[in-house]
Amino acid sequence: MKVLGIESTCDETAAAVVSDGRVLSNIVASQIDIHKEFGGVFPEIAAREHLRVILPTIKLALKEAGCIKESLAELRDNKTIDAIAVANRPGLIGGLMIGAMTARTLAEVLGLPLVAVDHVYAHIYGVEPAEMRFPLLALVVSGGHSTIYLLESPTNYQILGETRDDAVGEAFDKAAKILGLPYPGGPSISQAADAYKATGKEQLLPAPKLDNPYEFSFSGLKTAFLRRAQEMAGGNFRMSSDEVADKLADEQKNELAFVFQESAVRILLNALEKAAKVYRPEQIIISGGVAANSRLRDKAHEVFGACGADSGASKLLLPERALSTDNAVMIARAALAMGLPKTAPRDLKVTPN
């Protein structure tokens, strides 16, 4: 079963072809350089860029997979793909609509089954589905989402907790902006934190206290970080966040980046560890764009890296970094894992954030 996956929920336009367990192609057209000057994703520009590149991206993915030689029209006769999967929720409305309209058109013209996929849930399939052991816990952490799932199977799952405000990726972006570091904030904060020579006496930022131990809140962390940065810059809460970076030395910025990263990782793993103690999963997955963060990966291995009791396989699964950020491999894999639940092309709806 060969599936064409399409992903266009935010600032990557992606297409991939997956045949059962094999990835035949994985093409991602990133918009990061376009949005850097704005310090975040500019939705209208993102939508226009999706519109510009989505067909060339799909065409390249199909060519690399050996499904076509030159033209999409070849698919009418050679029937080299069996279904189309597209991310239809959640995300930015412009990108979702462009991906959905493209997938609908292809499905109708080619007479192929169409599968609608939840983009956040699909992040779980950044790892190899064949390696999954159920029941499992999955923490999906990205620019727009922080969610803990409990999966009994690919089609039987529930959300245990998610963010009440900012997602962790957004919090990294905002912390980086306060420090005058470039967008996206995750890699910038990580690089600055790595440059800091930790003493072991650093005070972490306060963690939120929530009724649901599996939920997240990062608005308080962001505020506490700003206050710490204002204090180190020689000011108080009246100092504008735009002034802070110019009044900090590089080593101070590195220390603040270190403290922020350690605090954010602690919040994420504490919630996941609490869930693991209650639900005792066979496996734990951490995925999404923030799962590319080296400190999060290292700490996760410390906490969850023990081997499974029966199989000897690792209890913790992490996607390779290229499949942590938005991609279409995860969309196609999720569709296959769910059994390709079909949606009539004209009934396909999109649900933005």
Tab-separated table of C-alpha atoms in Angstrom:
chain	number	residue	atom	x	y	z
A	1	MET	CA	0.000	0.000	0.000
A	2	LYS	CA	1.643	3.205	-1.212
A	3	VAL	CA	0.461	6.511	0.296
A	4	LEU	CA	1.234	10.087	-0.734
A	5	GLY	CA	1.339	12.312	2.352
A	6	ILE	CA	0.829	16.091	2.233
A	7	GLU	CA	1.607	18.514	5.086
A	8	SER	CA	1.084	22.306	4.992
A	9	THR	CA	-0.147	23.281	8.446
A	10	CYS	CA	2.390	25.999	9.299
A	11	ASP	CA	5.701	27.005	7.703
A	12	GLU	CA	6.787	23.817	5.939
A	13	THR	CA	5.317	22.515	2.706
A	14	ALA	CA	5.976	18.796	2.678
A	15	ALA	CA	5.200	15.731	0.599
A	16	ALA	CA	6.300	12.138	1.051
A	17	VAL	CA	5.574	8.679	-0.295
A	18	VAL	CA	5.439	5.800	2.177
A	19	SER	CA	4.952	2.187	1.149
A	20	ASP	CA	3.911	0.152	4.178
A	21	GLY	CA	6.987	0.464	6.408
A	22	ARG	CA	9.341	2.021	3.845
A	23	VAL	CA	9.888	5.742	3.261
A	24	LEU	CA	10.337	6.152	-0.487
A	25	SER	CA	10.669	9.937	-0.453
A	26	ASN	CA	10.570	12.829	1.994
A	27	ILE	CA	10.562	16.382	0.614
A	28	VAL	CA	10.255	19.456	2.841
A	29	ALA	CA	10.224	23.045	1.589
A	30	SER	CA	10.933	25.128	4.709
A	31	GLN	CA	9.944	28.779	5.112
A	32	ILE	CA	12.150	29.514	8.129
A	33	ASP	CA	14.402	31.954	6.266
A	34	ILE	CA	11.350	33.837	4.970
A	35	HIS	CA	9.877	34.373	8.438
A	36	LYS	CA	13.104	35.194	10.304
A	37	GLU	CA	12.766	38.919	9.786
A	38	PHE	CA	9.355	38.852	11.496
A	39	GLY	CA	10.529	36.806	14.486
A	40	GLY	CA	7.759	34.288	13.845
A	41	VAL	CA	5.437	32.903	11.201
A	42	PHE	CA	3.583	35.533	9.159
A	43	PRO	CA	0.362	33.671	8.204
A	44	GLU	CA	-0.425	35.458	4.946
A	45	ILE	CA	3.114	35.077	3.631
A	46	ALA	CA	3.110	31.437	4.719
A	47	ALA	CA	-0.090	30.765	2.763
A	48	ARG	CA	1.288	32.376	-0.397
A	49	GLU	CA	4.480	30.338	-0.142
A	50	HIS	CA	2.498	27.115	0.297
A	51	LEU	CA	0.535	27.979	-2.833
A	52	ARG	CA	3.744	28.630	-4.765
A	53	VAL	CA	5.562	25.416	-3.866
A	54	ILE	CA	2.998	22.738	-3.070
A	55	LEU	CA	2.683	21.209	-6.544
A	56	PRO	CA	6.455	21.215	-7.257
A	57	THR	CA	7.009	19.636	-3.809
A	58	ILE	CA	4.477	16.874	-4.472
A	59	LYS	CA	5.889	16.292	-7.925
A	60	LEU	CA	9.447	15.964	-6.575
A	61	ALA	CA	8.315	13.513	-3.864
A	62	LEU	CA	6.569	11.345	-6.471
A	63	LYS	CA	9.591	11.438	-8.793
A	64	GLU	CA	12.014	10.460	-6.031
A	65	ALA	CA	9.709	7.585	-5.074
A	66	GLY	CA	9.644	6.357	-8.669
A	67	CYS	CA	5.908	6.973	-9.013
A	68	ILE	CA	6.210	9.348	-11.976
A	69	LYS	CA	8.895	10.379	-14.433
A	70	GLU	CA	7.926	13.959	-15.236
A	71	SER	CA	4.234	14.830	-14.941
A	72	LEU	CA	1.524	14.400	-12.318
A	73	ALA	CA	-0.758	13.424	-15.186
A	74	GLU	CA	1.077	10.088	-15.368
A	75	LEU	CA	-0.732	9.033	-12.192
A	76	ARG	CA	-4.005	8.720	-14.135
A	77	ASP	CA	-2.691	5.740	-16.043
A	78	ASN	CA	0.072	4.137	-14.001
A	79	LYS	CA	-1.799	3.969	-10.643
A	80	THR	CA	1.488	3.958	-8.696
A	81	ILE	CA	-0.049	5.347	-5.506
A	82	ASP	CA	-2.979	3.850	-3.622
A	83	ALA	CA	-4.162	6.701	-1.385
A	84	ILE	CA	-3.590	10.334	-0.449
A	85	ALA	CA	-3.262	11.500	3.167
A	86	VAL	CA	-3.392	15.173	4.116
A	87	ALA	CA	-3.112	17.096	7.387
A	88	ASN	CA	-6.432	18.896	7.816
A	89	ARG	CA	-6.128	20.030	11.470
A	90	PRO	CA	-4.927	21.964	13.418
A	91	GLY	CA	-2.804	24.726	11.913
A	92	LEU	CA	-2.938	28.048	10.086
A	93	ILE	CA	-6.090	28.340	8.015
A	94	GLY	CA	-4.342	29.438	4.804
A	95	GLY	CA	-1.884	26.556	4.747
A	96	LEU	CA	-4.549	24.014	5.722
A	97	MET	CA	-6.837	25.134	2.914
A	98	ILE	CA	-4.094	24.951	0.293
A	99	GLY	CA	-3.087	21.453	1.354
A	100	ALA	CA	-6.689	20.280	1.563
A	101	MET	CA	-7.698	21.714	-1.813
A	102	THR	CA	-4.670	20.162	-3.476
A	103	ALA	CA	-5.334	16.761	-1.900
A	104	ARG	CA	-9.053	16.924	-2.753
A	105	THR	CA	-8.334	17.746	-6.368
A	106	LEU	CA	-5.784	14.975	-6.766
A	107	ALA	CA	-8.071	12.428	-5.094
A	108	GLU	CA	-11.026	13.313	-7.304
A	109	VAL	CA	-9.072	13.451	-10.559
A	110	LEU	CA	-7.203	10.208	-9.834
A	111	GLY	CA	-10.075	8.382	-8.172
A	112	LEU	CA	-7.992	7.656	-5.066
A	113	PRO	CA	-9.032	7.290	-1.401
A	114	LEU	CA	-8.481	10.434	0.680
A	115	VAL	CA	-7.491	10.292	4.363
A	116	ALA	CA	-7.752	13.281	6.710
A	117	VAL	CA	-5.075	13.285	9.428
A	118	ASP	CA	-4.707	15.251	12.665
A	119	HIS	CA	-1.320	16.970	12.360
A	120	VAL	CA	-0.523	16.857	16.101
A	121	TYR	CA	-1.441	13.177	16.470
A	122	ALA	CA	0.592	12.419	13.336
A	123	HIS	CA	3.761	13.699	15.040
A	124	ILE	CA	3.756	10.463	17.028
A	125	TYR	CA	4.566	8.674	13.765
A	126	GLY	CA	7.872	10.481	13.401
A	127	VAL	CA	9.123	7.192	14.832
A	128	GLU	CA	8.921	3.857	13.019
A	129	PRO	CA	5.440	2.367	13.561
A	130	ALA	CA	6.944	-1.136	13.517
A	131	GLU	CA	8.902	-0.263	16.680
A	132	MET	CA	5.835	0.809	18.667
A	133	ARG	CA	4.617	-1.304	21.586
A	134	PHE	CA	1.228	-0.612	23.141
A	135	PRO	CA	-0.012	0.773	25.402
A	136	LEU	CA	2.242	3.773	25.014
A	137	LEU	CA	2.490	7.362	26.157
A	138	ALA	CA	3.378	10.038	23.617
A	139	LEU	CA	4.468	13.583	24.365
A	140	VAL	CA	4.092	15.826	21.316
A	141	VAL	CA	5.935	19.126	21.721
A	142	SER	CA	6.146	21.695	18.947
A	143	GLY	CA	5.836	25.377	18.145
A	144	GLY	CA	2.078	25.328	18.611
A	145	HIS	CA	1.299	22.271	20.713
A	146	SER	CA	2.262	20.502	23.940
A	147	THR	CA	0.154	17.366	24.392
A	148	ILE	CA	0.354	14.022	26.205
A	149	TYR	CA	-1.461	11.109	24.531
A	150	LEU	CA	-2.244	7.664	25.889
A	151	LEU	CA	-2.501	5.131	23.056
A	152	GLU	CA	-3.968	1.656	23.506
A	153	SER	CA	-3.662	1.250	19.720
A	154	PRO	CA	-3.365	3.579	16.704
A	155	THR	CA	-7.158	3.980	16.640
A	156	ASN	CA	-7.841	3.933	20.392
A	157	TYR	CA	-6.254	6.880	22.144
A	158	GLN	CA	-7.022	9.794	24.424
A	159	ILE	CA	-5.455	13.115	25.342
A	160	LEU	CA	-4.375	13.166	28.979
A	161	GLY	CA	-3.300	16.784	29.001
A	162	GLU	CA	-2.269	19.694	26.822
A	163	THR	CA	-1.175	23.288	27.161
A	164	ARG	CA	-3.461	25.901	28.657
A	165	ASP	CA	-1.694	28.790	26.961
A	166	ASP	CA	1.618	28.976	25.090
A	167	ALA	CA	3.080	25.773	23.715
A	168	VAL	CA	6.683	25.083	24.668
A	169	GLY	CA	7.969	25.972	21.189
A	170	GLU	CA	6.287	29.385	21.397
A	171	ALA	CA	7.857	29.906	24.817
A	172	PHE	CA	11.318	29.164	23.372
A	173	ASP	CA	10.670	31.710	20.605
A	174	LYS	CA	9.641	34.393	23.106
A	175	ALA	CA	12.602	33.738	25.388
A	176	ALA	CA	14.957	33.988	22.416
A	177	LYS	CA	13.401	37.297	21.401
A	178	ILE	CA	13.961	38.722	24.887
A	179	LEU	CA	17.638	37.731	24.634
A	180	GLY	CA	17.984	39.152	21.121
A	181	LEU	CA	18.624	35.694	19.659
A	182	PRO	CA	17.433	34.774	16.156
A	183	TYR	CA	14.243	32.953	15.216
A	184	PRO	CA	13.443	30.087	15.561
A	185	GLY	CA	14.038	30.234	19.279
A	186	GLY	CA	14.562	26.533	19.974
A	187	PRO	CA	17.926	26.148	18.201
A	188	SER	CA	19.059	29.610	19.344
A	189	ILE	CA	18.345	28.949	23.007
A	190	SER	CA	19.939	25.504	22.770
A	191	GLN	CA	23.117	26.885	21.213
A	192	ALA	CA	23.422	29.650	23.807
A	193	ALA	CA	22.750	27.199	26.651
A	194	ASP	CA	25.452	24.859	25.364
A	195	ALA	CA	27.927	27.747	25.475
A	196	TYR	CA	27.255	28.364	29.172
A	197	LYS	CA	29.585	26.813	31.746
A	198	ALA	CA	27.122	25.612	34.382
A	199	THR	CA	28.128	25.869	38.057
A	200	GLY	CA	25.348	23.723	39.508
A	201	LYS	CA	24.103	26.658	41.596
A	202	GLU	CA	21.764	28.111	38.991
A	203	GLN	CA	18.206	28.665	40.223
A	204	LEU	CA	15.594	27.213	37.896
A	205	LEU	CA	12.467	29.199	37.138
A	206	PRO	CA	9.318	28.272	39.095
A	207	ALA	CA	7.154	25.503	37.642
A	208	PRO	CA	3.381	26.015	37.305
A	209	LYS	CA	0.986	24.357	39.739
A	210	LEU	CA	-1.981	22.911	37.859
A	211	ASP	CA	-4.981	20.820	38.903
A	212	ASN	CA	-4.326	18.345	36.091
A	213	PRO	CA	-0.752	17.038	36.526
A	214	TYR	CA	-0.574	16.182	32.819
A	215	GLU	CA	-1.384	19.680	31.576
A	216	PHE	CA	1.113	22.397	30.727
A	217	SER	CA	1.342	26.147	31.158
A	218	PHE	CA	4.231	28.218	29.872
A	219	SER	CA	2.881	31.759	30.276
A	220	GLY	CA	4.139	31.932	33.868
A	221	LEU	CA	7.513	30.543	32.821
A	222	LYS	CA	7.791	33.237	30.173
A	223	THR	CA	6.959	35.973	32.705
A	224	ALA	CA	9.393	34.602	35.294
A	225	PHE	CA	12.087	34.459	32.621
A	226	LEU	CA	11.477	38.084	31.644
A	227	ARG	CA	11.720	39.196	35.290
A	228	ARG	CA	14.997	37.270	35.744
A	229	ALA	CA	16.386	38.831	32.552
A	230	GLN	CA	15.297	42.339	33.595
A	231	GLU	CA	16.993	41.869	36.958
A	232	MET	CA	20.247	40.648	35.392
A	233	ALA	CA	20.107	43.609	32.993
A	234	GLY	CA	20.053	45.984	35.969
A	235	GLY	CA	16.411	46.955	35.719
A	236	ASN	CA	13.051	46.026	37.162
A	237	PHE	CA	9.646	45.005	35.831
A	238	ARG	CA	9.232	48.431	34.197
A	239	MET	CA	12.138	47.800	31.810
A	240	SER	CA	10.818	47.104	28.320
A	241	SER	CA	11.501	43.591	27.043
A	242	ASP	CA	12.957	45.226	23.917
A	243	GLU	CA	15.684	46.888	26.033
A	244	VAL	CA	16.857	43.797	27.894
A	245	ALA	CA	19.111	42.204	25.282
A	246	ASP	CA	21.233	45.324	24.784
A	247	LYS	CA	22.008	45.495	28.515
A	248	LEU	CA	23.119	41.870	28.899
A	249	ALA	CA	26.610	40.493	28.353
A	250	ASP	CA	26.960	37.391	26.207
A	251	GLU	CA	27.683	35.187	29.230
A	252	GLN	CA	24.552	36.487	30.936
A	253	LYS	CA	22.504	35.629	27.855
A	254	ASN	CA	24.014	32.161	27.831
A	255	GLU	CA	23.184	31.673	31.514
A	256	LEU	CA	19.610	32.806	30.997
A	257	ALA	CA	19.246	30.497	27.995
A	258	PHE	CA	20.580	27.625	30.105
A	259	VAL	CA	18.142	28.338	32.944
A	260	PHE	CA	15.190	28.676	30.597
A	261	GLN	CA	15.967	25.449	28.750
A	262	GLU	CA	16.489	23.475	31.965
A	263	SER	CA	13.234	24.835	33.387
A	264	ALA	CA	11.210	24.050	30.260
A	265	VAL	CA	12.623	20.523	29.993
A	266	ARG	CA	11.842	19.921	33.672
A	267	ILE	CA	8.196	20.939	33.154
A	268	LEU	CA	7.792	18.635	30.164
A	269	LEU	CA	9.439	15.572	31.661
A	270	ASN	CA	7.841	15.966	35.107
A	271	ALA	CA	4.368	15.787	33.568
A	272	LEU	CA	5.324	12.840	31.386
A	273	GLU	CA	6.946	11.017	34.306
A	274	LYS	CA	3.815	11.438	36.423
A	275	ALA	CA	1.712	9.969	33.621
A	276	ALA	CA	4.141	7.075	33.206
A	277	LYS	CA	3.912	6.172	36.905
A	278	VAL	CA	0.118	6.017	36.736
A	279	TYR	CA	-0.403	4.342	33.342
A	280	ARG	CA	2.763	2.189	33.242
A	281	PRO	CA	3.116	2.153	29.440
A	282	GLU	CA	5.140	-0.362	27.486
A	283	GLN	CA	6.764	2.530	25.654
A	284	ILE	CA	7.189	6.294	25.705
A	285	ILE	CA	7.511	8.487	22.617
A	286	ILE	CA	8.605	12.131	22.557
A	287	SER	CA	8.051	13.797	19.192
A	288	GLY	CA	7.387	17.146	17.523
A	289	GLY	CA	9.785	19.933	16.647
A	290	VAL	CA	10.989	20.493	20.216
A	291	ALA	CA	11.941	16.793	20.365
A	292	ALA	CA	14.977	17.811	18.287
A	293	ASN	CA	16.307	19.684	21.349
A	294	SER	CA	19.473	17.932	22.529
A	295	ARG	CA	18.941	18.670	26.223
A	296	LEU	CA	15.404	17.282	26.141
A	297	ARG	CA	16.639	14.147	24.394
A	298	ASP	CA	19.486	13.631	26.873
A	299	LYS	CA	17.291	14.147	29.936
A	300	ALA	CA	14.578	11.896	28.487
A	301	HIS	CA	17.127	9.111	28.091
A	302	GLU	CA	18.134	9.580	31.733
A	303	VAL	CA	14.543	9.359	32.936
A	304	PHE	CA	12.967	6.842	30.545
A	305	GLY	CA	15.837	5.039	28.857
A	306	ALA	CA	15.452	1.741	30.723
A	307	CYS	CA	14.821	-1.340	28.608
A	308	GLY	CA	11.386	-2.902	28.368
A	309	ALA	CA	10.922	-5.851	30.685
A	310	ASP	CA	9.909	-8.391	28.060
A	311	SER	CA	11.356	-7.533	24.670
A	312	GLY	CA	14.585	-5.854	25.698
A	313	ALA	CA	13.704	-3.004	23.333
A	314	SER	CA	14.218	0.577	24.431
A	315	LYS	CA	11.328	1.968	26.460
A	316	LEU	CA	11.950	5.431	24.971
A	317	LEU	CA	11.494	6.145	21.270
A	318	LEU	CA	12.644	9.420	19.718
A	319	PRO	CA	12.304	10.312	16.052
A	320	GLU	CA	15.366	11.220	14.058
A	321	ARG	CA	15.690	14.982	14.009
A	322	ALA	CA	14.581	15.295	10.370
A	323	LEU	CA	11.273	13.663	11.315
A	324	SER	CA	10.788	15.695	14.509
A	325	THR	CA	9.803	18.875	12.701
A	326	ASP	CA	6.790	19.042	10.369
A	327	ASN	CA	7.000	16.522	7.553
A	328	ALA	CA	4.713	14.427	5.379
A	329	VAL	CA	6.202	11.036	6.290
A	330	MET	CA	4.358	11.221	9.601
A	331	ILE	CA	1.101	12.083	7.807
A	332	ALA	CA	1.324	9.048	5.530
A	333	ARG	CA	2.434	6.754	8.363
A	334	ALA	CA	-0.444	7.883	10.586
A	335	ALA	CA	-2.939	7.269	7.797
A	336	LEU	CA	-1.591	3.746	7.273
A	337	ALA	CA	-1.538	3.007	11.012
A	338	MET	CA	-5.168	4.084	11.349
A	339	GLY	CA	-6.213	1.755	8.530
A	340	LEU	CA	-6.749	4.482	5.901
A	341	PRO	CA	-10.139	5.789	7.110
A	342	LYS	CA	-11.596	7.393	3.991
A	343	THR	CA	-13.082	10.859	3.641
A	344	ALA	CA	-15.063	11.811	0.551
A	345	PRO	CA	-13.027	14.562	-1.162
A	346	ARG	CA	-15.932	17.018	-1.169
A	347	ASP	CA	-16.576	16.373	2.525
A	348	LEU	CA	-13.016	17.218	3.586
A	349	LYS	CA	-13.017	20.058	6.090
A	350	VAL	CA	-10.146	21.927	7.720
A	351	THR	CA	-9.973	22.929	11.380
A	352	PRO	CA	-7.443	25.666	12.218
A	353	ASN	CA	-6.028	26.425	15.676
